[in-house]
Coordinates of C-alpha atoms and ligand atoms in Angstrom, one line a residue:
Chain A
M1 CA -109.9 95.2 75.9
E2 CA -110.2 92.2 78.2
E3 CA -109.7 92.6 81.9
I4 CA -107.2 90.2 83.4
I5 CA -107.2 91.5 87.0
S6 CA -110.0 93.3 88.6
C7 CA -110.2 94.3 92.2
E8 CA -113.5 95.7 93.5
D9 CA -113.9 97.4 96.8
M10 CA -111.1 95.2 98.2
A11 CA -110.2 95.3 101.9
F12 CA -107.5 93.5 103.7
S13 CA -105.7 93.6 107.1
Y14 CA -103.0 91.4 108.5
S15 CA -104.0 89.7 111.8
H16 CA -101.5 90.2 114.5
E17 CA -101.7 87.3 116.8
N18 CA -100.5 89.0 120.0
E19 CA -102.8 92.0 119.6
E20 CA -106.5 92.2 120.1
K21 CA -108.7 91.6 117.1
D22 CA -110.2 95.1 117.0
K23 CA -106.8 96.7 116.9
K24 CA -106.2 95.5 113.4
I25 CA -104.8 98.2 111.1
P26 CA -106.2 97.8 107.6
V27 CA -103.6 97.7 104.8
F28 CA -106.3 98.8 102.4
E29 CA -110.1 99.4 102.4
G30 CA -112.3 99.8 99.4
L31 CA -109.5 99.5 96.9
N32 CA -110.5 99.4 93.2
L33 CA -108.1 98.5 90.4
T34 CA -108.3 96.8 87.0
V35 CA -105.5 95.7 84.8
Q36 CA -106.2 95.1 81.1
K37 CA -104.7 92.3 79.0
G38 CA -101.4 93.4 77.5
D39 CA -100.9 96.3 79.9
F40 CA -97.5 97.2 81.4
V41 CA -98.3 98.7 84.8
A42 CA -95.8 100.1 87.3
V43 CA -96.9 100.3 90.9
L44 CA -95.1 102.9 93.0
G45 CA -95.5 103.7 96.7
H46 CA -93.3 104.3 99.8
N47 CA -92.3 101.5 102.1
G48 CA -95.3 99.9 103.8
S49 CA -97.9 101.5 101.4
G50 CA -99.3 98.0 100.6
K51 CA -97.8 97.2 97.2
S52 CA -96.6 93.7 98.1
T53 CA -99.8 93.0 99.9
L54 CA -101.8 94.0 96.8
A55 CA -99.6 91.9 94.5
K56 CA -100.1 88.9 96.7
H57 CA -103.9 89.2 96.0
F58 CA -103.3 88.9 92.3
N59 CA -102.4 85.2 92.5
A60 CA -104.4 84.2 95.5
I61 CA -101.6 84.1 98.0
L62 CA -103.7 86.4 100.1
L63 CA -107.5 86.5 99.8
P64 CA -109.5 89.7 100.1
Q65 CA -111.4 90.1 103.4
G66 CA -113.9 92.4 101.8
G67 CA -114.9 93.0 98.2
T68 CA -113.7 90.8 95.4
C69 CA -110.6 90.1 93.4
T70 CA -111.2 88.5 90.0
V71 CA -108.3 87.2 88.1
V72 CA -108.5 85.6 84.6
G73 CA -112.2 85.4 85.1
A74 CA -112.1 83.5 88.4
D75 CA -112.7 84.7 91.9
T76 CA -109.5 84.2 93.9
R77 CA -111.6 82.8 96.8
D78 CA -112.6 79.9 94.6
E79 CA -110.3 77.1 95.7
D80 CA -110.9 75.0 92.7
K81 CA -109.5 77.7 90.5
L82 CA -106.3 78.1 92.5
L83 CA -103.9 76.4 90.2
L84 CA -105.6 78.0 87.2
I85 CA -105.0 81.4 88.7
R86 CA -101.5 80.7 89.7
S87 CA -100.5 79.3 86.4
H88 CA -101.9 82.4 84.6
V89 CA -100.5 85.0 87.0
G90 CA -96.9 84.3 87.8
M91 CA -95.0 86.1 90.5
V92 CA -91.3 87.1 90.7
F93 CA -89.8 88.3 94.0
Q94 CA -87.0 90.6 95.1
N95 CA -84.4 88.1 96.2
P96 CA -83.5 85.7 93.4
D97 CA -81.6 83.5 95.8
N98 CA -84.8 82.7 97.7
Q99 CA -87.0 81.7 94.8
I100 CA -84.7 79.2 93.0
V101 CA -85.6 75.7 94.1
A102 CA -83.4 73.3 92.1
T103 CA -79.7 72.8 91.9
V104 CA -79.5 73.1 88.1
V105 CA -80.9 76.1 86.1
E106 CA -83.0 74.0 83.7
E107 CA -84.4 71.9 86.5
D108 CA -85.5 75.1 88.2
V109 CA -87.2 76.4 85.1
A110 CA -89.0 73.1 84.9
F111 CA -90.3 73.2 88.5
A112 CA -93.7 74.8 87.9
L113 CA -94.4 72.6 84.9
E114 CA -93.5 69.5 86.9
N115 CA -96.0 70.7 89.6
L116 CA -98.6 71.1 86.9
G117 CA -98.1 67.6 85.7
V118 CA -97.0 68.6 82.2
P119 CA -95.6 65.6 80.2
P120 CA -91.8 65.4 80.1
D121 CA -91.4 66.1 76.3
E122 CA -93.5 69.2 76.5
I123 CA -91.6 70.3 79.7
R124 CA -88.4 70.1 77.7
E125 CA -89.7 72.2 74.9
R126 CA -91.2 74.9 77.1
V127 CA -88.1 75.0 79.3
D128 CA -85.9 75.5 76.3
D129 CA -88.2 78.2 74.9
A130 CA -88.3 80.0 78.2
L131 CA -84.5 79.9 78.6
E132 CA -84.1 81.2 75.1
L133 CA -86.4 84.0 75.7
V134 CA -84.5 85.3 78.7
G135 CA -81.2 84.7 77.0
M136 CA -80.0 82.0 79.4
S137 CA -79.8 79.0 77.1
D138 CA -76.0 78.7 77.3
L139 CA -76.1 78.5 81.1
K140 CA -78.9 76.0 81.4
L141 CA -76.7 73.3 83.1
R142 CA -75.1 75.7 85.6
A143 CA -75.7 75.6 89.3
P144 CA -77.7 78.7 90.4
H145 CA -75.0 79.8 92.9
Q146 CA -72.6 80.2 90.0
L147 CA -74.7 82.9 88.4
S148 CA -74.7 86.7 88.8
G149 CA -77.7 88.4 90.4
G150 CA -79.2 89.5 87.1
Q151 CA -78.8 86.0 85.6
K152 CA -80.5 84.5 88.7
Q153 CA -83.4 86.9 88.4
R154 CA -83.7 86.0 84.7
V155 CA -83.8 82.3 85.6
A156 CA -86.6 83.1 88.1
I157 CA -88.5 84.9 85.3
A158 CA -87.9 81.9 83.0
G159 CA -89.4 79.7 85.6
I160 CA -92.5 81.8 85.5
I161 CA -92.8 82.2 81.8
A162 CA -92.4 78.5 81.2
M163 CA -95.9 78.3 82.6
R164 CA -97.0 80.5 79.7
P165 CA -98.9 82.8 82.0
Q166 CA -101.0 85.7 80.8
C167 CA -99.6 88.0 83.4
I168 CA -96.5 88.3 85.5
V169 CA -96.3 90.3 88.7
L170 CA -92.8 91.4 89.7
D171 CA -92.2 92.6 93.2
E172 CA -89.1 94.8 93.1
P173 CA -87.3 92.4 90.9
T174 CA -84.3 94.8 90.4
A175 CA -83.9 96.0 94.0
M176 CA -80.9 93.7 94.7
L177 CA -79.2 94.0 91.4
D178 CA -76.4 96.2 90.0
P179 CA -77.2 98.5 87.1
R180 CA -76.3 95.9 84.5
G181 CA -78.5 93.3 86.2
R182 CA -81.3 95.8 86.3
R183 CA -81.0 96.6 82.6
E184 CA -81.0 92.8 81.8
V185 CA -84.2 92.3 83.8
M186 CA -85.9 95.4 82.4
E187 CA -85.1 94.4 78.8
T188 CA -86.4 90.9 79.4
I189 CA -89.7 92.0 80.8
T190 CA -90.2 94.8 78.2
A191 CA -89.6 92.2 75.4
L192 CA -92.1 89.9 77.1
N193 CA -94.7 92.5 77.1
K194 CA -94.0 93.9 73.6
Y195 CA -93.6 90.7 71.6
F196 CA -95.6 88.2 73.5
G197 CA -98.4 90.3 74.9
V198 CA -97.7 89.2 78.4
T199 CA -99.4 91.6 80.9
V200 CA -96.8 93.0 83.3
V201 CA -97.3 94.4 86.8
L202 CA -94.0 95.8 88.0
I203 CA -93.6 97.0 91.6
T204 CA -90.6 99.2 91.8
H205 CA -88.8 102.0 93.7
F206 CA -86.9 103.1 90.6
M207 CA -88.6 106.0 88.9
D208 CA -86.9 105.5 85.6
E209 CA -88.2 102.0 85.5
A210 CA -91.7 103.3 86.1
A211 CA -91.2 105.9 83.4
A212 CA -90.6 103.2 80.9
C213 CA -94.0 101.5 81.6
K214 CA -97.3 102.2 79.9
R215 CA -99.2 103.0 83.0
V216 CA -98.2 104.1 86.5
V217 CA -100.3 103.4 89.7
V218 CA -99.2 105.3 92.8
M219 CA -100.2 103.9 96.2
S220 CA -100.1 105.7 99.5
G221 CA -101.4 104.4 102.8
G222 CA -103.3 101.6 101.0
D223 CA -105.0 103.9 98.6
I224 CA -104.4 104.5 94.9
I225 CA -103.8 108.2 94.7
L226 CA -102.7 108.4 91.0
D227 CA -103.3 106.1 88.1
D228 CA -102.4 107.3 84.6
A229 CA -99.8 107.3 81.9
P230 CA -96.3 108.0 83.3
K231 CA -96.1 111.5 81.7
R232 CA -99.2 112.6 83.4
V233 CA -98.4 110.9 86.7
F234 CA -95.0 112.4 87.0
S235 CA -96.2 115.9 86.2
N236 CA -97.8 115.8 89.7
V237 CA -94.3 116.5 91.2
E238 CA -95.6 118.1 94.4
K239 CA -98.2 115.4 95.1
L240 CA -95.6 112.7 94.6
K241 CA -93.2 114.4 96.9
S242 CA -95.8 114.8 99.6
V243 CA -96.2 111.1 99.8
G244 CA -92.4 110.5 100.0
L245 CA -91.7 109.6 96.4
S246 CA -89.4 111.2 93.9
V247 CA -89.8 111.7 90.2
P248 CA -87.4 110.8 87.4
Q249 CA -84.4 113.0 87.3
A250 CA -85.4 114.6 84.0
T251 CA -88.8 115.7 85.5
E252 CA -87.1 116.9 88.6
L253 CA -84.7 119.2 86.5
I254 CA -87.6 120.6 84.5
F255 CA -89.6 121.1 87.6
E256 CA -86.8 123.2 89.2
L257 CA -86.3 125.2 86.0
K258 CA -90.0 125.9 85.9
K259 CA -89.9 127.1 89.5
A260 CA -87.1 129.4 88.5
G261 CA -89.4 131.0 85.9
Y262 CA -88.8 129.1 82.7
D263 CA -91.9 128.2 80.7
L264 CA -91.6 124.4 80.4
P265 CA -94.2 121.6 80.2
L266 CA -93.9 119.1 83.1
D267 CA -94.6 116.0 81.1
V268 CA -90.9 115.2 80.5
I269 CA -89.8 111.9 81.9
T270 CA -86.8 110.7 79.8
A271 CA -83.4 112.2 79.5
R272 CA -83.8 112.6 75.8
D273 CA -87.0 114.7 76.0
C274 CA -85.3 116.8 78.7
I275 CA -82.3 117.5 76.5
E276 CA -84.6 118.5 73.6
K277 CA -86.5 120.9 75.9
L278 CA -83.3 122.4 77.2
I279 CA -81.9 122.9 73.8
G280 CA -85.2 124.6 72.9
I281 CA -84.7 127.1 75.7
L282 CA -81.1 127.7 74.9
E283 CA -82.0 128.4 71.2
E284 CA -84.8 130.8 72.3
Q285 CA -82.2 132.7 74.3
G286 CA -79.9 132.9 71.3
V287 CA -77.3 130.3 72.3
S288 CA -76.5 127.9 69.5
Chain B
M1 CA -61.8 79.5 104.6
L2 CA -65.2 77.9 104.0
K3 CA -64.7 78.2 100.2
D4 CA -63.1 74.8 99.9
I5 CA -65.9 72.8 101.2
T6 CA -67.4 70.9 98.2
I7 CA -70.8 69.5 98.3
G8 CA -71.5 66.3 96.5
Q9 CA -68.4 64.9 95.0
Y10 CA -69.7 64.6 91.5
L11 CA -67.0 64.4 88.8
P12 CA -68.8 65.1 85.5
G13 CA -67.9 62.7 82.8
A14 CA -69.3 60.4 80.1
S15 CA -68.1 56.9 81.1
V16 CA -70.3 53.9 81.1
A17 CA -70.8 54.4 84.8
H18 CA -71.8 58.0 84.3
R19 CA -74.4 57.0 81.7
M20 CA -76.1 54.4 83.9
D21 CA -79.5 55.1 85.3
P22 CA -79.2 56.4 88.9
R23 CA -81.7 53.8 90.1
V24 CA -79.7 50.9 88.7
K25 CA -76.5 52.4 90.3
L26 CA -78.3 52.7 93.6
V27 CA -79.4 49.1 93.6
L28 CA -76.0 47.9 92.5
T29 CA -74.3 49.9 95.2
I30 CA -76.6 48.5 97.9
A31 CA -76.0 45.0 96.5
Y32 CA -72.2 45.6 96.7
V33 CA -72.4 46.7 100.3
A34 CA -74.5 43.5 101.1
L35 CA -71.9 41.3 99.4
L36 CA -69.1 42.9 101.2
F37 CA -70.6 41.8 104.5
T38 CA -71.3 38.3 103.3
A39 CA -67.8 37.9 102.1
R40 CA -66.4 35.5 104.8
N41 CA -62.9 34.7 103.6
A42 CA -59.9 36.2 102.0
W43 CA -60.9 35.1 98.5
A44 CA -64.3 36.6 98.5
L45 CA -63.0 39.8 100.0
G46 CA -60.1 39.8 97.5
I47 CA -62.6 39.6 94.6
S48 CA -64.6 42.5 96.0
A49 CA -61.5 44.6 96.4
A50 CA -60.2 43.7 93.0
M51 CA -63.5 44.8 91.4
L52 CA -62.8 48.4 92.5
F53 CA -59.5 48.3 90.7
F54 CA -61.5 47.5 87.6
L55 CA -64.4 49.9 88.2
Y56 CA -62.5 53.1 89.1
P57 CA -60.5 53.2 85.8
L58 CA -63.7 52.2 83.9
S59 CA -65.5 55.2 85.4
R60 CA -62.5 57.5 84.7
V61 CA -62.3 58.4 88.4
P62 CA -58.7 58.9 89.5
G63 CA -57.6 56.4 92.1
R64 CA -56.4 59.1 94.4
M65 CA -60.1 60.0 94.9
I66 CA -60.3 56.8 97.0
L67 CA -57.7 58.3 99.4
K68 CA -59.6 61.6 99.5
S69 CA -62.9 59.9 100.5
L70 CA -61.1 57.7 103.0
K71 CA -59.5 60.6 104.9
P72 CA -62.5 61.5 107.1
V73 CA -62.9 57.8 108.2
V74 CA -59.3 57.1 109.1
P75 CA -60.1 57.3 112.9
I76 CA -62.9 54.9 112.5
I77 CA -60.8 52.5 110.5
L78 CA -58.0 52.6 113.2
F79 CA -60.5 52.2 116.0
T80 CA -62.1 49.1 114.5
A81 CA -58.7 47.6 113.6
I82 CA -57.5 48.0 117.2
L83 CA -60.7 46.6 118.7
N84 CA -60.6 43.6 116.4
M85 CA -57.0 42.8 117.1
M86 CA -57.6 42.7 120.9
F87 CA -60.9 40.9 121.2
H88 CA -60.4 37.7 119.4
D89 CA -59.2 34.4 120.9
G90 CA -56.5 32.5 119.2
L91 CA -52.7 32.1 119.2
V92 CA -51.3 34.9 121.2
L93 CA -48.7 36.8 119.2
F94 CA -48.0 39.6 121.6
Q95 CA -49.0 40.4 125.2
L96 CA -48.5 43.5 127.3
W97 CA -50.3 43.6 130.6
I98 CA -54.0 42.8 129.7
I99 CA -53.6 43.6 126.1
K100 CA -53.4 40.5 124.0
I101 CA -53.0 40.4 120.3
T102 CA -53.9 37.1 118.6
D103 CA -53.3 35.8 115.1
K104 CA -57.0 35.5 114.5
G105 CA -57.4 39.1 115.8
V106 CA -54.9 40.3 113.3
I107 CA -56.7 38.5 110.5
M108 CA -60.1 39.8 111.5
A109 CA -58.7 43.3 111.8
V110 CA -57.3 43.2 108.3
F111 CA -60.6 41.8 107.0
M112 CA -62.5 44.6 108.7
V113 CA -60.2 47.3 107.4
V114 CA -60.4 46.0 103.8
R115 CA -64.2 45.8 104.2
I116 CA -64.5 49.4 105.3
I117 CA -62.2 50.7 102.6
C118 CA -64.2 48.8 100.0
L119 CA -67.4 50.1 101.5
I120 CA -66.3 53.7 101.3
A121 CA -64.6 53.4 97.9
G122 CA -67.6 51.5 96.5
T123 CA -70.3 53.9 97.7
S124 CA -68.1 57.0 96.8
L125 CA -68.0 55.7 93.2
L126 CA -71.8 56.2 93.2
T127 CA -71.5 59.8 94.2
Y128 CA -68.5 60.5 91.9
T129 CA -70.4 59.3 88.9
T130 CA -73.9 60.6 89.7
S131 CA -74.9 64.2 90.0
P132 CA -76.7 65.0 93.2
I133 CA -79.8 66.0 91.3
S134 CA -80.0 62.7 89.4
L135 CA -79.3 60.8 92.6
T136 CA -82.2 62.4 94.4
N137 CA -84.3 61.9 91.3
G138 CA -83.3 58.2 91.2
M139 CA -84.0 57.7 94.9
E140 CA -87.4 59.4 94.6
Q141 CA -88.4 57.1 91.7
L142 CA -86.8 54.0 93.1
F143 CA -88.4 54.3 96.5
A144 CA -91.7 55.6 95.3
P145 CA -93.5 52.3 96.2
L146 CA -92.6 53.0 99.8
N147 CA -95.2 55.8 99.6
K148 CA -97.9 53.2 100.0
I149 CA -96.7 52.3 103.5
G150 CA -96.6 55.9 104.5
V151 CA -93.0 56.9 103.8
P152 CA -93.0 60.5 102.5
V153 CA -90.7 59.7 99.6
H154 CA -91.4 62.9 97.6
E155 CA -91.0 65.1 100.6
I156 CA -87.7 63.6 101.5
S157 CA -86.3 64.0 98.0
M158 CA -87.6 67.6 97.9
M159 CA -85.9 68.3 101.2
M160 CA -82.6 66.9 99.8
T161 CA -82.9 69.0 96.7
I162 CA -83.5 72.1 98.6
A163 CA -80.7 71.3 101.0
L164 CA -78.3 70.8 98.1
R165 CA -79.5 74.0 96.6
F166 CA -79.0 76.1 99.7
I167 CA -75.8 74.8 101.1
P168 CA -73.6 76.9 98.9
T169 CA -75.8 80.0 99.6
L170 CA -75.6 79.4 103.3
I171 CA -71.9 78.8 103.2
E172 CA -71.4 82.1 101.4
E173 CA -73.7 83.8 104.0
T174 CA -71.7 82.3 106.9
D175 CA -68.5 83.7 105.4
K176 CA -70.2 87.2 105.2
I177 CA -71.5 87.0 108.7
M178 CA -68.0 85.9 110.0
S179 CA -66.4 88.9 108.3
A180 CA -69.0 91.2 109.6
Q181 CA -68.5 90.0 113.2
K182 CA -64.8 90.1 112.8
A183 CA -65.1 93.7 111.7
R184 CA -67.0 94.3 114.9
G185 CA -64.1 92.9 116.9
A186 CA -65.3 89.3 117.3
D187 CA -62.4 86.9 118.1
L188 CA -63.1 83.6 116.4
E189 CA -59.7 82.0 116.2
S190 CA -58.1 82.1 119.6
G191 CA -58.9 80.6 123.0
G192 CA -59.8 77.2 124.2
L193 CA -62.5 74.9 122.9
I194 CA -65.3 76.3 125.1
Q195 CA -64.3 79.9 124.2
R196 CA -64.4 79.1 120.6
I197 CA -67.8 77.5 120.8
H198 CA -69.0 80.5 122.6
A199 CA -67.6 82.7 119.9
L200 CA -69.8 80.9 117.4
T201 CA -73.0 82.2 118.9
P202 CA -72.9 85.6 117.2
I203 CA -72.5 83.7 113.9
L204 CA -75.1 81.1 114.4
I205 CA -77.9 83.3 115.5
P206 CA -77.9 85.6 112.4
L207 CA -77.4 82.5 110.2
F208 CA -80.5 80.9 111.7
V209 CA -82.6 84.0 111.4
S210 CA -81.6 84.4 107.8
A211 CA -82.2 80.8 107.0
F212 CA -85.8 81.1 108.4
T213 CA -86.4 84.2 106.3
R214 CA -85.2 82.3 103.3
A215 CA -87.4 79.4 104.1
I216 CA -90.5 81.6 104.3
E217 CA -89.7 83.3 101.0
L218 CA -88.9 80.1 99.3
A219 CA -92.2 78.5 100.4
L220 CA -94.0 81.5 99.0
A221 CA -92.2 81.3 95.7
M222 CA -92.9 77.6 95.5
E223 CA -96.6 78.2 96.1
C224 CA -96.6 80.8 93.4
R225 CA -95.2 78.2 91.0
C226 CA -98.2 75.9 91.7
Y227 CA -96.4 73.5 94.1
N228 CA -98.8 71.4 96.1
G229 CA -97.0 68.3 97.1
G230 CA -95.8 65.3 95.1
K231 CA -99.3 64.4 93.8
G232 CA -99.5 64.3 90.0
R233 CA -96.0 65.7 89.5
T234 CA -94.0 64.8 86.4
H235 CA -90.3 65.2 85.8
L236 CA -88.2 67.0 83.2
H237 CA -85.9 64.0 83.1
R238 CA -87.7 60.8 82.6
L239 CA -85.4 58.0 83.8
R240 CA -84.9 55.3 81.2
L241 CA -82.9 52.1 81.2
S242 CA -80.3 51.9 78.5
M243 CA -77.5 49.6 77.4
P244 CA -75.0 50.7 80.1
D245 CA -77.5 49.6 82.7
L246 CA -77.6 46.1 81.0
Y247 CA -73.8 45.9 81.1
G248 CA -73.8 47.0 84.7
A249 CA -76.4 44.4 85.7
V250 CA -74.7 41.5 83.9
F251 CA -71.4 42.5 85.4
A252 CA -72.9 42.7 88.8
I253 CA -74.5 39.3 88.6
L254 CA -71.2 37.7 87.4
F255 CA -69.4 39.4 90.2
A256 CA -71.9 38.4 92.9
A257 CA -71.7 34.8 91.6
C258 CA -67.9 34.8 92.0
V259 CA -68.1 36.1 95.6
I260 CA -70.8 33.6 96.6
C261 CA -68.8 30.8 95.0
A262 CA -65.7 31.9 96.8
N263 CA -67.7 31.9 100.1
I264 CA -68.8 28.3 99.5
V265 CA -65.6 26.8 97.9
F266 CA -63.2 28.1 100.5
P267 CA -64.6 27.4 104.0
G268 CA -61.6 28.7 105.9
L269 CA -60.6 32.2 106.5
L270 CA -57.6 32.2 104.2
Ligands
ATP1 N1 -96.8 89.4 107.1 C1 -97.2 90.5 107.6 N2 -97.8 90.5 108.9 C2 -98.3 91.7 109.4 N3 -98.2 92.9 108.8 C3 -97.6 92.9 107.6 C4 -97.1 91.8 107.0 N4 -96.6 92.1 105.8 C5 -96.8 93.5 105.7 N5 -97.4 93.9 106.8 C6 -97.8 95.4 107.0 O1 -98.6 95.7 106.0 C7 -98.3 97.0 105.5 C8 -98.1 97.0 104.0 O2 -97.0 96.2 103.7 P1 -96.4 95.8 102.3 O3 -95.4 94.8 102.4 O4 -97.6 95.5 101.4 O5 -95.8 97.2 101.8 P2 -94.9 97.5 100.5 O6 -95.6 98.7 99.9 O7 -94.7 96.3 99.7 O8 -93.6 98.0 101.2 P3 -92.1 97.9 100.7 O9 -91.8 99.0 99.7 O10 -91.3 98.0 101.9 O11 -92.0 96.5 100.0 C9 -97.1 97.5 106.3 O12 -97.6 98.4 107.2 C10 -96.6 96.3 106.9 O13 -96.0 96.6 108.1
MG2 MG1 -92.9 95.1 99.3

């Protein structure tokens, strides 16, 4: 498979203006990570573990101070490739209110294309496609402040996919939404990945969202401590807890039962699997 | 309490005026304002005022909207009227101490009031029939040549768009902060003027802090969407001239001719 993002030995620290230079605390040092085309990666980690900082390296908002970050085949430090990188790796942030620029939904979705100098007829076509994809065609003439949180976030996603990027990076896109908004957003990005092959990097604090991804990367103190399929990552219950993270509720239940002496596998991450396993135990014990 | 502030006074519709190109409407509005100030006598001014009686129904904007847009300027109208009445020489109609009201003063006052009313009503018609977004779009494209002499046309229109976008958000936020401060016992509604201004501090400070956070995040989001200034930008809506613009232009020329003729033919004030 083709690599879309590849970080090699990356180092980064924020410069604090009022402190001495040598007192800089690195966010990460020697970080390695690759994301393949078509992948659906969740990034987990406690507050301040460097997830957002890492994400900002993926579209050259931040540049690595050591090592390299190669995105869609270009080094992010190459200024000539800046627009290429940003149009191929879109980014969606937490607060939908602060990333919508225009006063009309469709104008906002067109914003990136206008910046890229796409001809008007093509903008129209791509905007309509993007709105259709996120299921917002009916509301395309609304003002953003008349929309619900989930709808606003879908507009923000449409604004990114109108660029037809190969990859979208979402930094806690559901953190400010209610359960319904969260479901809308998750369904949208899952469909993007599944039907359009868009690579997705999803930073989240919700374990059930991470459980629905193909791959989970766990960060702690600027290091990647786990990187595997969700089932295998979440079976490290104790390790996850030691870095201040939780596991999906299903895994938690199985983990407790296992501690109580039941013989159960820890690779259970969905409620459905959990129910099956529990029914298995009950049947073993003769309860029907 | 802040809910009823409306931004932009756009009344969606499909009249001829609504369908005109915003650039044409802008030019015509500027021309109308210029004509109002060249109208020297009652005839010319009368024609200018009469035109509004024709344009409002044509644009399907209810006449009471004129009153609505006039409301905030009533003090200015009164002030100019009074000043005009007092400071013109002529036949004294009424005198009290040093206040002298002359016939010419009264006429000038009436002229000035009619002029201001027409000015407000005429320019409001532009905002009633043009959505803020197409207005800024129109301004950006109309004034684009000014870029050559160093006017940051694109930046100004971008600022206007963002302001329009964030006003409702910030109003909502102000409401929230006010409730939060009231819940903490802030008294915003009683006391004298000074006290009330003082009471605003705990509202303004969080509002400013949040506005700055928003600005930083918005700038980041714009960068992520490949924004790098106005160079080489295209627009979703390409502005095109159409038949309504032709009608508007022809009508405007006829009207301007009438006003200019009236100015020449009737040399007196009345
Ligand atoms: N603009 C900044 N200037 C200085 N330090 C920063 C800045 N942004 C983040 N940091 C620091 O860098 C570290 C990593 O922050 P980062 O925002 O990447 O964490 P995160 O994993 O995204 O956390 P969260 O879950 O809270 O979003 C933190 O210690 C934080 O204090
Ligand atoms: Mg973060």
